[in-house]
């Protein structure tokens, strides 16, 4: 389960879940990953 507001999940359900917090990715990391995926999938992507 992926949620933005964990506190809105009822306790019986929340107690059965593992909780992970992730920091936002930098724009550089995101763009390099998108370019890699496009290359592997042989997709064309504009530089915009």
GROMACS .gro file of N, CA and C in nm:
model
  144
    1UNK      N    1   0.085  -0.116   0.000
    1UNK     CA    2   0.000   0.000   0.000
    1UNK      C    3   0.090   0.123   0.000
    2UNK      N    4   0.059   0.216  -0.086
    2UNK     CA    5   0.134   0.341  -0.091
    2UNK      C    6   0.036   0.454  -0.058
    3UNK      N    7   0.072   0.534   0.040
    3UNK     CA    8  -0.014   0.645   0.081
    3UNK      C    9   0.069   0.771   0.102
    4UNK      N   10   0.003   0.883   0.093
    4UNK     CA   11   0.068   1.010   0.122
    4UNK      C   12   0.045   1.048   0.269
    5UNK      N   13  -0.077   1.027   0.316
    5UNK     CA   14  -0.113   1.063   0.453
    5UNK      C   15  -0.138   0.936   0.533
    6UNK      N   16  -0.030   0.882   0.593
    6UNK     CA   17  -0.041   0.756   0.666
    6UNK      C   18  -0.137   0.766   0.784
    7UNK      N   19  -0.146   0.884   0.846
    7UNK     CA   20  -0.231   0.900   0.964
    7UNK      C   21  -0.379   0.884   0.932
    8UNK      N   22  -0.416   0.885   0.803
    8UNK     CA   23  -0.556   0.868   0.765
    8UNK      C   24  -0.596   0.721   0.749
    9UNK      N   25  -0.501   0.630   0.762
    9UNK     CA   26  -0.529   0.487   0.749
    9UNK      C   27  -0.575   0.435   0.885
   10UNK      N   28  -0.682   0.353   0.885
   10UNK     CA   29  -0.733   0.303   1.012
   10UNK      C   30  -0.628   0.213   1.079
   11UNK      N   31  -0.624   0.215   1.211
   11UNK     CA   32  -0.520   0.146   1.288
   11UNK      C   33  -0.511  -0.004   1.260
   12UNK      N   34  -0.623  -0.079   1.252
   12UNK     CA   35  -0.609  -0.222   1.224
   12UNK      C   36  -0.536  -0.251   1.092
   13UNK      N   37  -0.555  -0.168   0.994
   13UNK     CA   38  -0.486  -0.185   0.866
   13UNK      C   39  -0.341  -0.136   0.876
   14UNK      N   40  -0.320  -0.023   0.939
   14UNK     CA   41  -0.186   0.035   0.951
   14UNK      C   42  -0.093  -0.056   1.031
   15UNK      N   43  -0.145  -0.126   1.130
   15UNK     CA   44  -0.061  -0.212   1.213
   15UNK      C   45  -0.008  -0.333   1.135
   16UNK      N   46  -0.067  -0.365   1.023
   16UNK     CA   47  -0.023  -0.479   0.941
   16UNK      C   48   0.070  -0.438   0.827
   17UNK      N   49   0.105  -0.312   0.822
   17UNK     CA   50   0.187  -0.259   0.713
   17UNK      C   51   0.327  -0.223   0.762
   18UNK      N   52   0.425  -0.239   0.675
   18UNK     CA   53   0.559  -0.188   0.703
   18UNK      C   54   0.562  -0.041   0.660
   19UNK      N   55   0.626   0.041   0.740
   19UNK     CA   56   0.627   0.185   0.712
   19UNK      C   57   0.765   0.226   0.662
   20UNK      N   58   0.769   0.286   0.545
   20UNK     CA   59   0.893   0.337   0.486
   20UNK      C   60   0.872   0.483   0.449
   21UNK      N   61   0.973   0.564   0.470
   21UNK     CA   62   0.969   0.704   0.428
   21UNK      C   63   1.081   0.725   0.327
   22UNK      N   64   1.047   0.786   0.215
   22UNK     CA   65   1.144   0.811   0.109
   22UNK      C   66   1.161   0.960   0.089
   23UNK      N   67   1.284   1.002   0.068
   23UNK     CA   68   1.312   1.142   0.036
   23UNK      C   69   1.282   1.164  -0.112
   24UNK      N   70   1.241   1.284  -0.150
   24UNK     CA   71   1.218   1.313  -0.292
   24UNK      C   72   1.348   1.297  -0.372
   25UNK      N   73   1.336   1.250  -0.495
   25UNK     CA   74   1.452   1.237  -0.582
   25UNK      C   75   1.485   1.371  -0.644
   26UNK      N   76   1.613   1.392  -0.670
   26UNK     CA   77   1.653   1.517  -0.736
   26UNK      C   78   1.610   1.512  -0.883
   27UNK      N   79   1.598   1.627  -0.943
   27UNK     CA   80   1.559   1.635  -1.084
   27UNK      C   81   1.662   1.564  -1.172
   28UNK      N   82   1.789   1.575  -1.135
   28UNK     CA   83   1.896   1.511  -1.213
   28UNK      C   84   1.881   1.358  -1.212
   29UNK      N   85   1.853   1.302  -1.097
   29UNK     CA   86   1.836   1.157  -1.087
   29UNK      C   87   1.714   1.111  -1.165
   30UNK      N   88   1.603   1.185  -1.152
   30UNK     CA   89   1.481   1.147  -1.224
   30UNK      C   90   1.502   1.153  -1.374
   31UNK      N   91   1.563   1.261  -1.423
   31UNK     CA   92   1.581   1.275  -1.568
   31UNK      C   93   1.677   1.170  -1.623
   32UNK      N   94   1.782   1.137  -1.550
   32UNK     CA   95   1.875   1.034  -1.599
   32UNK      C   96   1.807   0.898  -1.603
   33UNK      N   97   1.721   0.870  -1.507
   33UNK     CA   98   1.649   0.741  -1.507
   33UNK      C   99   1.549   0.734  -1.622
   34UNK      N  100   1.478   0.843  -1.646
   34UNK     CA  101   1.382   0.847  -1.757
   34UNK      C  102   1.454   0.827  -1.890
   35UNK      N  103   1.567   0.893  -1.907
   35UNK     CA  104   1.645   0.877  -2.031
   35UNK      C  105   1.695   0.733  -2.047
   36UNK      N  106   1.736   0.672  -1.939
   36UNK     CA  107   1.781   0.532  -1.943
   36UNK      C  108   1.667   0.440  -1.986
   37UNK      N  109   1.550   0.458  -1.927
   37UNK     CA  110   1.434   0.374  -1.961
   37UNK      C  111   1.396   0.393  -2.107
   38UNK      N  112   1.395   0.517  -2.153
   38UNK     CA  113   1.362   0.544  -2.293
   38UNK      C  114   1.462   0.477  -2.387
   39UNK      N  115   1.588   0.481  -2.352
   39UNK     CA  116   1.691   0.417  -2.433
   39UNK      C  117   1.668   0.266  -2.438
   40UNK      N  118   1.645   0.204  -2.322
   40UNK     CA  119   1.624   0.060  -2.315
   40UNK      C  120   1.498   0.015  -2.388
   41UNK      N  121   1.395   0.098  -2.386
   41UNK     CA  122   1.268   0.065  -2.451
   41UNK      C  123   1.263   0.115  -2.595
   42UNK      N  124   1.373   0.174  -2.641
   42UNK     CA  125   1.384   0.228  -2.776
   42UNK      C  126   1.274   0.330  -2.807
   43UNK      N  127   1.257   0.422  -2.714
   43UNK     CA  128   1.159   0.529  -2.729
   43UNK      C  129   1.230   0.660  -2.757
   44UNK      N  130   1.166   0.746  -2.835
   44UNK     CA  131   1.221   0.879  -2.861
   44UNK      C  132   1.160   0.976  -2.760
   45UNK      N  133   1.244   1.063  -2.708
   45UNK     CA  134   1.199   1.160  -2.609
   45UNK      C  135   1.257   1.295  -2.644
   46UNK      N  136   1.172   1.398  -2.650
   46UNK     CA  137   1.220   1.533  -2.675
   46UNK      C  138   1.298   1.582  -2.554
   47UNK      N  139   1.389   1.674  -2.576
   47UNK     CA  140   1.472   1.728  -2.468
   47UNK      C  141   1.393   1.816  -2.372
   48UNK      N  142   1.272   1.852  -2.407
   48UNK     CA  143   1.189   1.938  -2.321
   48UNK      C  144   1.166   1.866  -2.196
   0.00000   0.00000   0.00000
